[in-house]
Amino acid sequence: MDAYDLITRNASEVVTEDEVRALAEDPDGKRAYVGYEPSGVLHIGHMLTANKLIDLQEAGFEIVVLLADVHAYLNGKGTFEEIRQTADRMKEQFIAYGLDESQTEFVLGSDYQMDDDYVLDLHALELQTTLSRAERAMAEIKSGESVTVAQAVYPIMQALDIVYLDVDLAIGGMEQRKVHMLARDTLPSIDEDAPTCVHTPLIADLSTGIGKMSSSSGVSLSMEDSPEDIEEKVNDAFCPPTANPEPTDEGEERENPVLQIFEYHIFPRFERVVVERPDEYGGNLEYDDYESLEADLESGELHPLDAKGALAGYLDELIAPGREKINA
Ligand code: IYR
């Protein structure tokens, strides 16, 4: 796979196409980053951007993982001490999950975000940014109901991180896109280049297919799940025999989370997917790409229960190394 395909595969959006093409021409020495608020445990949402980082390592990028401790604090995720401890554990888990440690720079936000220069630049950006713009940028990231002053400072700091970590490419889930757009609009005011961005899709809630899978509500899969937990959650998952389920009676959009996980988690990490079936049910099915698995589910050749059984097995292979780190 060439650099352009590695950068863009499974992305929901790239900003801009031309900028990505330019980066793909010579990725060596270019820097890409994702930031994570250390809170809770690594879950499947984190793993989606981690898969993109693994793609980018393969394309030759230098990878920076920001353990955004100050951001987690600003977003009300606990005491600074607790957040720091979670950051250490998160780093171990990312490495266990497959990020090559020798090619990855792990940075704590607090290592540079309290420096005089950073704080003064932050104030310069605060002068350029209206409160309503900051609030809009945070709409899909903030925890709790009301927007605090801390949460308005948060996206401006995230924009500035791009400058201080000297990155060419910012990666994030689709919920980060408004922060990245804010960065693209405001960084030129302090004489910085606008970052190129790649946004990964959001996986729907496992049990309903509605909204976005999150560790704070609904059913999500985490690095702490035992093989039995995974099996139970996947078996109970929403999986109609189609990639485009009908909206609910209330008009809420739905996705097929089982297919999404095959597409965004399993196929990027395994060359071939085998769905084991006893001979009397037609024997094993083998897939080299996501599209043929989707087609078989839609045609009825692949039963949702067999798809779920295979999914649970592959997910466990991805999750096991991180789980062992936690239990060690
Ligand atoms: N907003 C992210 C955390 C984060 C990401 C980046 I990229 C930063 O520079 C800083 C923080 C989240 O929602 O987890």
PDB file of C-alpha atoms in Angstrom, residues 8-261:
ATOM      1  CA  THR A   8      -6.364   7.957   3.939  1.00  0.00           C
ATOM      2  CA  ARG A   9      -7.629   4.390   4.334  1.00  0.00           C
ATOM      3  CA  ASN A  10     -10.638   4.140   6.622  1.00  0.00           C
ATOM      4  CA  ALA A  11     -10.688   7.905   7.167  1.00  0.00           C
ATOM      5  CA  SER A  12     -14.027   9.707   7.246  1.00  0.00           C
ATOM      6  CA  GLU A  13     -12.500  12.992   6.169  1.00  0.00           C
ATOM      7  CA  VAL A  14      -9.187  14.532   5.143  1.00  0.00           C
ATOM      8  CA  VAL A  15      -8.487  18.284   5.212  1.00  0.00           C
ATOM      9  CA  THR A  16      -7.373  18.958   2.599  1.00  0.00           C
ATOM     10  CA  GLU A  17      -6.981  16.369  -0.111  1.00  0.00           C
ATOM     11  CA  ASP A  18      -4.214  18.403  -1.803  1.00  0.00           C
ATOM     12  CA  GLU A  19      -2.286  18.781   1.435  1.00  0.00           C
ATOM     13  CA  VAL A  20      -2.470  15.034   2.101  1.00  0.00           C
ATOM     14  CA  ARG A  21      -1.181  14.318  -1.398  1.00  0.00           C
ATOM     15  CA  ALA A  22       1.755  16.653  -0.791  1.00  0.00           C
ATOM     16  CA  LEU A  23       2.583  14.929   2.524  1.00  0.00           C
ATOM     17  CA  ALA A  24       2.305  11.502   0.896  1.00  0.00           C
ATOM     18  CA  GLU A  25       4.980  12.425  -1.645  1.00  0.00           C
ATOM     19  CA  ASP A  26       7.635  12.535   1.029  1.00  0.00           C
ATOM     20  CA  PRO A  27       6.467  11.324   4.450  1.00  0.00           C
ATOM     21  CA  ASP A  28       9.935  10.570   5.816  1.00  0.00           C
ATOM     22  CA  GLY A  29      10.640  12.762   8.819  1.00  0.00           C
ATOM     23  CA  LYS A  30       7.147  14.286   8.777  1.00  0.00           C
ATOM     24  CA  ARG A  31       5.400  14.309  12.133  1.00  0.00           C
ATOM     25  CA  ALA A  32       1.871  13.143  12.878  1.00  0.00           C
ATOM     26  CA  TYR A  33       0.109  13.252  16.233  1.00  0.00           C
ATOM     27  CA  VAL A  34      -2.939  12.283  18.222  1.00  0.00           C
ATOM     28  CA  GLY A  35      -3.743  13.550  21.690  1.00  0.00           C
ATOM     29  CA  TYR A  36      -5.661  11.563  24.279  1.00  0.00           C
ATOM     30  CA  GLU A  37      -7.171  12.682  27.539  1.00  0.00           C
ATOM     31  CA  PRO A  38      -5.911  10.129  30.058  1.00  0.00           C
ATOM     32  CA  SER A  39      -9.094   8.958  31.747  1.00  0.00           C
ATOM     33  CA  GLY A  40     -10.725   5.593  32.298  1.00  0.00           C
ATOM     34  CA  VAL A  41      -9.281   2.713  30.369  1.00  0.00           C
ATOM     35  CA  LEU A  42      -8.231   2.393  26.716  1.00  0.00           C
ATOM     36  CA  HIS A  43     -11.299   1.512  24.713  1.00  0.00           C
ATOM     37  CA  ILE A  44     -12.071   0.687  21.150  1.00  0.00           C
ATOM     38  CA  GLY A  45     -12.486   4.370  20.225  1.00  0.00           C
ATOM     39  CA  HIS A  46      -8.851   5.065  21.162  1.00  0.00           C
ATOM     40  CA  MET A  47      -7.807   2.031  19.181  1.00  0.00           C
ATOM     41  CA  LEU A  48      -9.251   3.449  15.992  1.00  0.00           C
ATOM     42  CA  THR A  49      -6.898   6.423  15.963  1.00  0.00           C
ATOM     43  CA  ALA A  50      -4.124   4.100  17.172  1.00  0.00           C
ATOM     44  CA  ASN A  51      -4.693   1.994  14.029  1.00  0.00           C
ATOM     45  CA  LYS A  52      -4.194   5.144  11.971  1.00  0.00           C
ATOM     46  CA  LEU A  53      -0.933   5.855  13.805  1.00  0.00           C
ATOM     47  CA  ILE A  54       0.228   2.331  12.992  1.00  0.00           C
ATOM     48  CA  ASP A  55      -0.626   2.994   9.303  1.00  0.00           C
ATOM     49  CA  LEU A  56       1.361   6.228   9.440  1.00  0.00           C
ATOM     50  CA  GLN A  57       4.360   4.528  11.045  1.00  0.00           C
ATOM     51  CA  GLU A  58       4.325   2.137   8.145  1.00  0.00           C
ATOM     52  CA  ALA A  59       4.239   5.108   5.745  1.00  0.00           C
ATOM     53  CA  GLY A  60       7.371   6.560   7.391  1.00  0.00           C
ATOM     54  CA  PHE A  61       5.918   9.261   9.645  1.00  0.00           C
ATOM     55  CA  GLU A  62       7.340  10.108  13.063  1.00  0.00           C
ATOM     56  CA  ILE A  63       4.542   9.622  15.567  1.00  0.00           C
ATOM     57  CA  VAL A  64       3.817  11.790  18.565  1.00  0.00           C
ATOM     58  CA  VAL A  65       1.282  10.635  21.141  1.00  0.00           C
ATOM     59  CA  LEU A  66       0.225  13.452  23.407  1.00  0.00           C
ATOM     60  CA  LEU A  67      -0.978  12.272  26.796  1.00  0.00           C
ATOM     61  CA  ALA A  68      -3.078  15.360  27.330  1.00  0.00           C
ATOM     62  CA  ASP A  69      -3.075  15.511  31.131  1.00  0.00           C
ATOM     63  CA  VAL A  70      -3.805  19.236  31.362  1.00  0.00           C
ATOM     64  CA  HIS A  71      -6.678  18.845  28.879  1.00  0.00           C
ATOM     65  CA  ALA A  72      -8.163  16.001  30.924  1.00  0.00           C
ATOM     66  CA  TYR A  73      -7.913  18.217  34.006  1.00  0.00           C
ATOM     67  CA  LEU A  74      -9.626  21.128  32.200  1.00  0.00           C
ATOM     68  CA  ASN A  75     -12.385  18.736  31.122  1.00  0.00           C
ATOM     69  CA  GLY A  76     -13.051  17.636  34.708  1.00  0.00           C
ATOM     70  CA  LYS A  77     -11.589  14.126  34.507  1.00  0.00           C
ATOM     71  CA  GLY A  78     -10.217  14.009  38.059  1.00  0.00           C
ATOM     72  CA  THR A  79      -7.351  15.254  40.205  1.00  0.00           C
ATOM     73  CA  PHE A  80      -4.057  15.933  38.497  1.00  0.00           C
ATOM     74  CA  GLU A  81      -2.467  13.054  40.406  1.00  0.00           C
ATOM     75  CA  GLU A  82      -5.082  10.553  39.203  1.00  0.00           C
ATOM     76  CA  ILE A  83      -4.778  11.763  35.625  1.00  0.00           C
ATOM     77  CA  ARG A  84      -0.981  11.378  35.712  1.00  0.00           C
ATOM     78  CA  GLN A  85      -1.268   7.770  36.876  1.00  0.00           C
ATOM     79  CA  THR A  86      -3.756   7.011  34.119  1.00  0.00           C
ATOM     80  CA  ALA A  87      -1.369   8.564  31.581  1.00  0.00           C
ATOM     81  CA  ASP A  88       1.408   6.146  32.575  1.00  0.00           C
ATOM     82  CA  ARG A  89      -0.907   3.174  32.197  1.00  0.00           C
ATOM     83  CA  MET A  90      -2.229   4.418  28.877  1.00  0.00           C
ATOM     84  CA  LYS A  91       1.270   4.646  27.439  1.00  0.00           C
ATOM     85  CA  GLU A  92       1.997   1.025  28.384  1.00  0.00           C
ATOM     86  CA  GLN A  93      -1.246  -0.075  26.777  1.00  0.00           C
ATOM     87  CA  PHE A  94      -0.593   1.725  23.508  1.00  0.00           C
ATOM     88  CA  ILE A  95       2.741  -0.036  23.211  1.00  0.00           C
ATOM     89  CA  ALA A  96       1.130  -3.375  24.031  1.00  0.00           C
ATOM     90  CA  TYR A  97      -1.489  -2.655  21.379  1.00  0.00           C
ATOM     91  CA  GLY A  98       1.119  -2.364  18.635  1.00  0.00           C
ATOM     92  CA  LEU A  99       2.617   1.134  18.472  1.00  0.00           C
ATOM     93  CA  ASP A 100       6.310   0.731  17.839  1.00  0.00           C
ATOM     94  CA  GLU A 101       7.977   2.313  20.872  1.00  0.00           C
ATOM     95  CA  SER A 102      11.190   3.108  19.033  1.00  0.00           C
ATOM     96  CA  GLN A 103       9.246   5.193  16.488  1.00  0.00           C
ATOM     97  CA  THR A 104       6.837   6.867  18.899  1.00  0.00           C
ATOM     98  CA  GLU A 105       7.416   9.904  21.052  1.00  0.00           C
ATOM     99  CA  PHE A 106       5.121  10.009  24.085  1.00  0.00           C
ATOM    100  CA  VAL A 107       4.725  13.525  25.457  1.00  0.00           C
ATOM    101  CA  LEU A 108       2.866  14.719  28.538  1.00  0.00           C
ATOM    102  CA  GLY A 109       0.980  17.971  27.959  1.00  0.00           C
ATOM    103  CA  SER A 110       2.219  19.348  31.285  1.00  0.00           C
ATOM    104  CA  ASP A 111       5.832  18.960  30.069  1.00  0.00           C
ATOM    105  CA  TYR A 112       5.451  22.114  27.960  1.00  0.00           C
ATOM    106  CA  GLN A 113       1.980  23.614  28.434  1.00  0.00           C
ATOM    107  CA  MET A 114       2.998  25.556  31.554  1.00  0.00           C
ATOM    108  CA  ASP A 115       6.042  27.166  29.894  1.00  0.00           C
ATOM    109  CA  ASP A 116       6.032  30.972  29.626  1.00  0.00           C
ATOM    110  CA  ASP A 117       6.102  30.995  25.822  1.00  0.00           C
ATOM    111  CA  TYR A 118       3.224  28.571  25.524  1.00  0.00           C
ATOM    112  CA  VAL A 119       1.084  30.526  27.983  1.00  0.00           C
ATOM    113  CA  LEU A 120       1.721  33.837  26.219  1.00  0.00           C
ATOM    114  CA  ASP A 121       0.920  32.306  22.817  1.00  0.00           C
ATOM    115  CA  LEU A 122      -2.207  30.837  24.356  1.00  0.00           C
ATOM    116  CA  HIS A 123      -3.304  34.282  25.472  1.00  0.00           C
ATOM    117  CA  ALA A 124      -2.631  35.619  21.955  1.00  0.00           C
ATOM    118  CA  LEU A 125      -4.950  32.965  20.521  1.00  0.00           C
ATOM    119  CA  GLU A 126      -7.541  33.635  23.226  1.00  0.00           C
ATOM    120  CA  LEU A 127      -7.654  37.226  21.976  1.00  0.00           C
ATOM    121  CA  GLN A 128      -8.452  35.957  18.462  1.00  0.00           C
ATOM    122  CA  THR A 129     -11.154  33.481  19.450  1.00  0.00           C
ATOM    123  CA  THR A 130     -14.732  34.281  20.395  1.00  0.00           C
ATOM    124  CA  LEU A 131     -16.290  32.419  23.265  1.00  0.00           C
ATOM    125  CA  SER A 132     -19.026  31.063  21.018  1.00  0.00           C
ATOM    126  CA  ARG A 133     -16.471  29.634  18.572  1.00  0.00           C
ATOM    127  CA  ALA A 134     -14.607  27.897  21.416  1.00  0.00           C
ATOM    128  CA  GLU A 135     -17.889  26.593  22.771  1.00  0.00           C
ATOM    129  CA  ARG A 136     -18.914  25.189  19.390  1.00  0.00           C
ATOM    130  CA  ALA A 137     -15.527  23.528  18.963  1.00  0.00           C
ATOM    131  CA  MET A 138     -16.041  21.729  22.284  1.00  0.00           C
ATOM    132  CA  ALA A 139     -19.637  20.631  21.717  1.00  0.00           C
ATOM    133  CA  GLU A 140     -18.731  16.983  21.081  1.00  0.00           C
ATOM    134  CA  ILE A 141     -15.820  16.765  23.525  1.00  0.00           C
ATOM    135  CA  LYS A 142     -16.940  18.430  26.724  1.00  0.00           C
ATOM    136  CA  SER A 143     -18.095  16.402  29.676  1.00  0.00           C
ATOM    137  CA  GLY A 144     -21.070  17.558  31.715  1.00  0.00           C
ATOM    138  CA  GLU A 145     -23.871  19.889  30.756  1.00  0.00           C
ATOM    139  CA  SER A 146     -22.550  23.423  31.161  1.00  0.00           C
ATOM    140  CA  VAL A 147     -19.481  24.865  29.436  1.00  0.00           C
ATOM    141  CA  THR A 148     -16.896  26.098  31.904  1.00  0.00           C
ATOM    142  CA  VAL A 149     -14.186  28.667  31.219  1.00  0.00           C
ATOM    143  CA  ALA A 150     -11.716  25.757  31.394  1.00  0.00           C
ATOM    144  CA  GLN A 151     -13.526  24.016  28.551  1.00  0.00           C
ATOM    145  CA  ALA A 152     -13.349  27.154  26.420  1.00  0.00           C
ATOM    146  CA  VAL A 153      -9.569  27.360  26.917  1.00  0.00           C
ATOM    147  CA  TYR A 154      -9.244  23.654  26.045  1.00  0.00           C
ATOM    148  CA  PRO A 155      -9.701  23.816  22.237  1.00  0.00           C
ATOM    149  CA  ILE A 156      -7.397  26.823  21.980  1.00  0.00           C
ATOM    150  CA  MET A 157      -4.690  24.868  23.778  1.00  0.00           C
ATOM    151  CA  GLN A 158      -5.311  21.908  21.499  1.00  0.00           C
ATOM    152  CA  ALA A 159      -4.711  24.203  18.503  1.00  0.00           C
ATOM    153  CA  LEU A 160      -1.487  25.457  20.047  1.00  0.00           C
ATOM    154  CA  ASP A 161      -0.255  21.910  20.679  1.00  0.00           C
ATOM    155  CA  ILE A 162       0.066  21.529  16.926  1.00  0.00           C
ATOM    156  CA  VAL A 163       2.634  24.334  16.938  1.00  0.00           C
ATOM    157  CA  TYR A 164       4.547  23.268  20.036  1.00  0.00           C
ATOM    158  CA  LEU A 165       4.775  19.617  19.014  1.00  0.00           C
ATOM    159  CA  ASP A 166       5.803  20.748  15.545  1.00  0.00           C
ATOM    160  CA  VAL A 167       3.424  18.392  13.753  1.00  0.00           C
ATOM    161  CA  ASP A 168       2.496  18.326  10.084  1.00  0.00           C
ATOM    162  CA  LEU A 169      -0.521  16.073  10.382  1.00  0.00           C
ATOM    163  CA  ALA A 170      -3.179  16.060  13.117  1.00  0.00           C
ATOM    164  CA  ILE A 171      -5.208  12.881  13.586  1.00  0.00           C
ATOM    165  CA  GLY A 172      -8.435  12.607  15.539  1.00  0.00           C
ATOM    166  CA  GLY A 173     -11.888  11.105  15.607  1.00  0.00           C
ATOM    167  CA  MET A 174     -14.650  13.038  13.831  1.00  0.00           C
ATOM    168  CA  GLU A 175     -15.561  14.643  17.180  1.00  0.00           C
ATOM    169  CA  GLN A 176     -12.259  16.582  16.999  1.00  0.00           C
ATOM    170  CA  ARG A 177     -12.975  18.188  13.639  1.00  0.00           C
ATOM    171  CA  LYS A 178     -14.269  21.517  14.940  1.00  0.00           C
ATOM    172  CA  VAL A 179     -11.206  21.954  17.123  1.00  0.00           C
ATOM    173  CA  HIS A 180      -9.013  21.268  14.102  1.00  0.00           C
ATOM    174  CA  MET A 181     -10.963  23.766  12.004  1.00  0.00           C
ATOM    175  CA  LEU A 182     -10.454  26.326  14.765  1.00  0.00           C
ATOM    176  CA  ALA A 183      -6.723  25.540  14.611  1.00  0.00           C
ATOM    177  CA  ARG A 184      -6.653  25.938  10.831  1.00  0.00           C
ATOM    178  CA  ASP A 185      -8.385  29.328  11.103  1.00  0.00           C
ATOM    179  CA  THR A 186      -6.489  30.794  14.049  1.00  0.00           C
ATOM    180  CA  LEU A 187      -2.896  29.518  13.796  1.00  0.00           C
ATOM    181  CA  PRO A 188      -2.067  31.720  10.790  1.00  0.00           C
ATOM    182  CA  SER A 189      -2.744  34.731  13.075  1.00  0.00           C
ATOM    183  CA  ILE A 190       0.360  33.777  15.067  1.00  0.00           C
ATOM    184  CA  ASP A 191       2.341  33.061  11.903  1.00  0.00           C
ATOM    185  CA  GLU A 192       1.957  29.316  11.894  1.00  0.00           C
ATOM    186  CA  ASP A 193       0.934  26.972   9.110  1.00  0.00           C
ATOM    187  CA  ALA A 194      -2.532  25.457   9.271  1.00  0.00           C
ATOM    188  CA  PRO A 195      -2.288  21.738  10.061  1.00  0.00           C
ATOM    189  CA  THR A 196      -3.406  19.021   7.675  1.00  0.00           C
ATOM    190  CA  CYS A 197      -6.002  16.806   9.347  1.00  0.00           C
ATOM    191  CA  VAL A 198      -7.262  13.241   9.033  1.00  0.00           C
ATOM    192  CA  HIS A 199     -10.414  12.259  10.914  1.00  0.00           C
ATOM    193  CA  THR A 200     -11.395   8.707  11.723  1.00  0.00           C
ATOM    194  CA  PRO A 201     -14.996   7.475  11.871  1.00  0.00           C
ATOM    195  CA  LEU A 202     -16.937   7.028  15.080  1.00  0.00           C
ATOM    196  CA  ILE A 203     -18.161   3.534  15.934  1.00  0.00           C
ATOM    197  CA  ALA A 204     -21.821   3.321  16.926  1.00  0.00           C
ATOM    198  CA  ASP A 205     -23.025   2.070  20.286  1.00  0.00           C
ATOM    199  CA  LEU A 206     -22.598  -1.693  20.301  1.00  0.00           C
ATOM    200  CA  SER A 207     -26.014  -2.685  21.617  1.00  0.00           C
ATOM    201  CA  THR A 208     -28.199  -0.216  19.707  1.00  0.00           C
ATOM    202  CA  GLY A 209     -26.200   1.004  16.692  1.00  0.00           C
ATOM    203  CA  ILE A 210     -27.275   4.541  17.641  1.00  0.00           C
ATOM    204  CA  GLY A 211     -24.937   7.464  18.296  1.00  0.00           C
ATOM    205  CA  LYS A 212     -21.305   6.965  19.231  1.00  0.00           C
ATOM    206  CA  MET A 213     -19.733   4.222  21.333  1.00  0.00           C
ATOM    207  CA  SER A 214     -18.386   5.745  24.515  1.00  0.00           C
ATOM    208  CA  SER A 215     -17.018   4.438  27.773  1.00  0.00           C
ATOM    209  CA  SER A 216     -19.335   6.698  29.775  1.00  0.00           C
ATOM    210  CA  SER A 217     -22.684   5.409  28.451  1.00  0.00           C
ATOM    211  CA  GLY A 218     -24.075   2.413  26.582  1.00  0.00           C
ATOM    212  CA  VAL A 219     -21.963  -0.640  25.817  1.00  0.00           C
ATOM    213  CA  SER A 220     -18.304  -0.207  24.835  1.00  0.00           C
ATOM    214  CA  LEU A 221     -15.354  -2.547  24.495  1.00  0.00           C
ATOM    215  CA  SER A 222     -12.251  -1.839  26.521  1.00  0.00           C
ATOM    216  CA  MET A 223      -8.740  -3.164  26.991  1.00  0.00           C
ATOM    217  CA  GLU A 224      -9.868  -4.480  30.372  1.00  0.00           C
ATOM    218  CA  ASP A 225     -12.507  -6.803  28.949  1.00  0.00           C
ATOM    219  CA  SER A 226     -11.989 -10.532  29.482  1.00  0.00           C
ATOM    220  CA  PRO A 227     -12.597 -12.941  26.577  1.00  0.00           C
ATOM    221  CA  GLU A 228     -15.961 -13.734  28.207  1.00  0.00           C
ATOM    222  CA  ASP A 229     -16.901 -10.036  28.462  1.00  0.00           C
ATOM    223  CA  ILE A 230     -16.055  -9.548  24.797  1.00  0.00           C
ATOM    224  CA  GLU A 231     -18.039 -12.584  23.753  1.00  0.00           C
ATOM    225  CA  GLU A 232     -21.066 -11.508  25.759  1.00  0.00           C
ATOM    226  CA  LYS A 233     -21.027  -7.899  24.531  1.00  0.00           C
ATOM    227  CA  VAL A 234     -20.504  -8.899  20.896  1.00  0.00           C
ATOM    228  CA  ASN A 235     -23.196 -11.573  21.077  1.00  0.00           C
ATOM    229  CA  ASP A 236     -25.684  -8.995  22.353  1.00  0.00           C
ATOM    230  CA  ALA A 237     -24.642  -6.458  19.707  1.00  0.00           C
ATOM    231  CA  PHE A 238     -27.003  -4.908  17.203  1.00  0.00           C
ATOM    232  CA  CYS A 239     -26.289  -6.688  13.901  1.00  0.00           C
ATOM    233  CA  PRO A 240     -29.065  -6.706  11.301  1.00  0.00           C
ATOM    234  CA  PRO A 241     -28.062  -8.392   8.024  1.00  0.00           C
ATOM    235  CA  THR A 242     -27.246  -5.057   6.379  1.00  0.00           C
ATOM    236  CA  ALA A 243     -24.648  -2.305   6.476  1.00  0.00           C
ATOM    237  CA  ASN A 244     -27.411   0.335   6.280  1.00  0.00           C
ATOM    238  CA  PRO A 245     -30.013  -0.364   8.947  1.00  0.00           C
ATOM    239  CA  GLU A 246     -33.285   1.546   8.951  1.00  0.00           C
ATOM    240  CA  PRO A 247     -33.554   4.462  11.391  1.00  0.00           C
ATOM    241  CA  THR A 248     -35.480   3.768  14.615  1.00  0.00           C
ATOM    242  CA  ASP A 249     -39.210   4.560  14.819  1.00  0.00           C
ATOM    243  CA  GLU A 250     -38.181   7.842  16.458  1.00  0.00           C
ATOM    244  CA  GLY A 251     -36.083   8.683  13.383  1.00  0.00           C
ATOM    245  CA  GLU A 252     -32.654   8.103  14.977  1.00  0.00           C
ATOM    246  CA  GLU A 253     -29.957   7.024  12.527  1.00  0.00           C
ATOM    247  CA  ARG A 254     -28.464   3.573  13.087  1.00  0.00           C
ATOM    248  CA  GLU A 255     -25.277   1.842  11.986  1.00  0.00           C
ATOM    249  CA  ASN A 256     -24.225  -1.789  12.125  1.00  0.00           C
ATOM    250  CA  PRO A 257     -21.475  -1.718  14.790  1.00  0.00           C
ATOM    251  CA  VAL A 258     -20.427  -5.336  14.124  1.00  0.00           C
ATOM    252  CA  LEU A 259     -19.649  -4.487  10.494  1.00  0.00           C
ATOM    253  CA  GLN A 260     -17.999  -1.220  11.511  1.00  0.00           C
ATOM    254  CA  ILE A 261     -15.617  -3.055  13.842  1.00  0.00           C
TER     255      ILE A 261
END
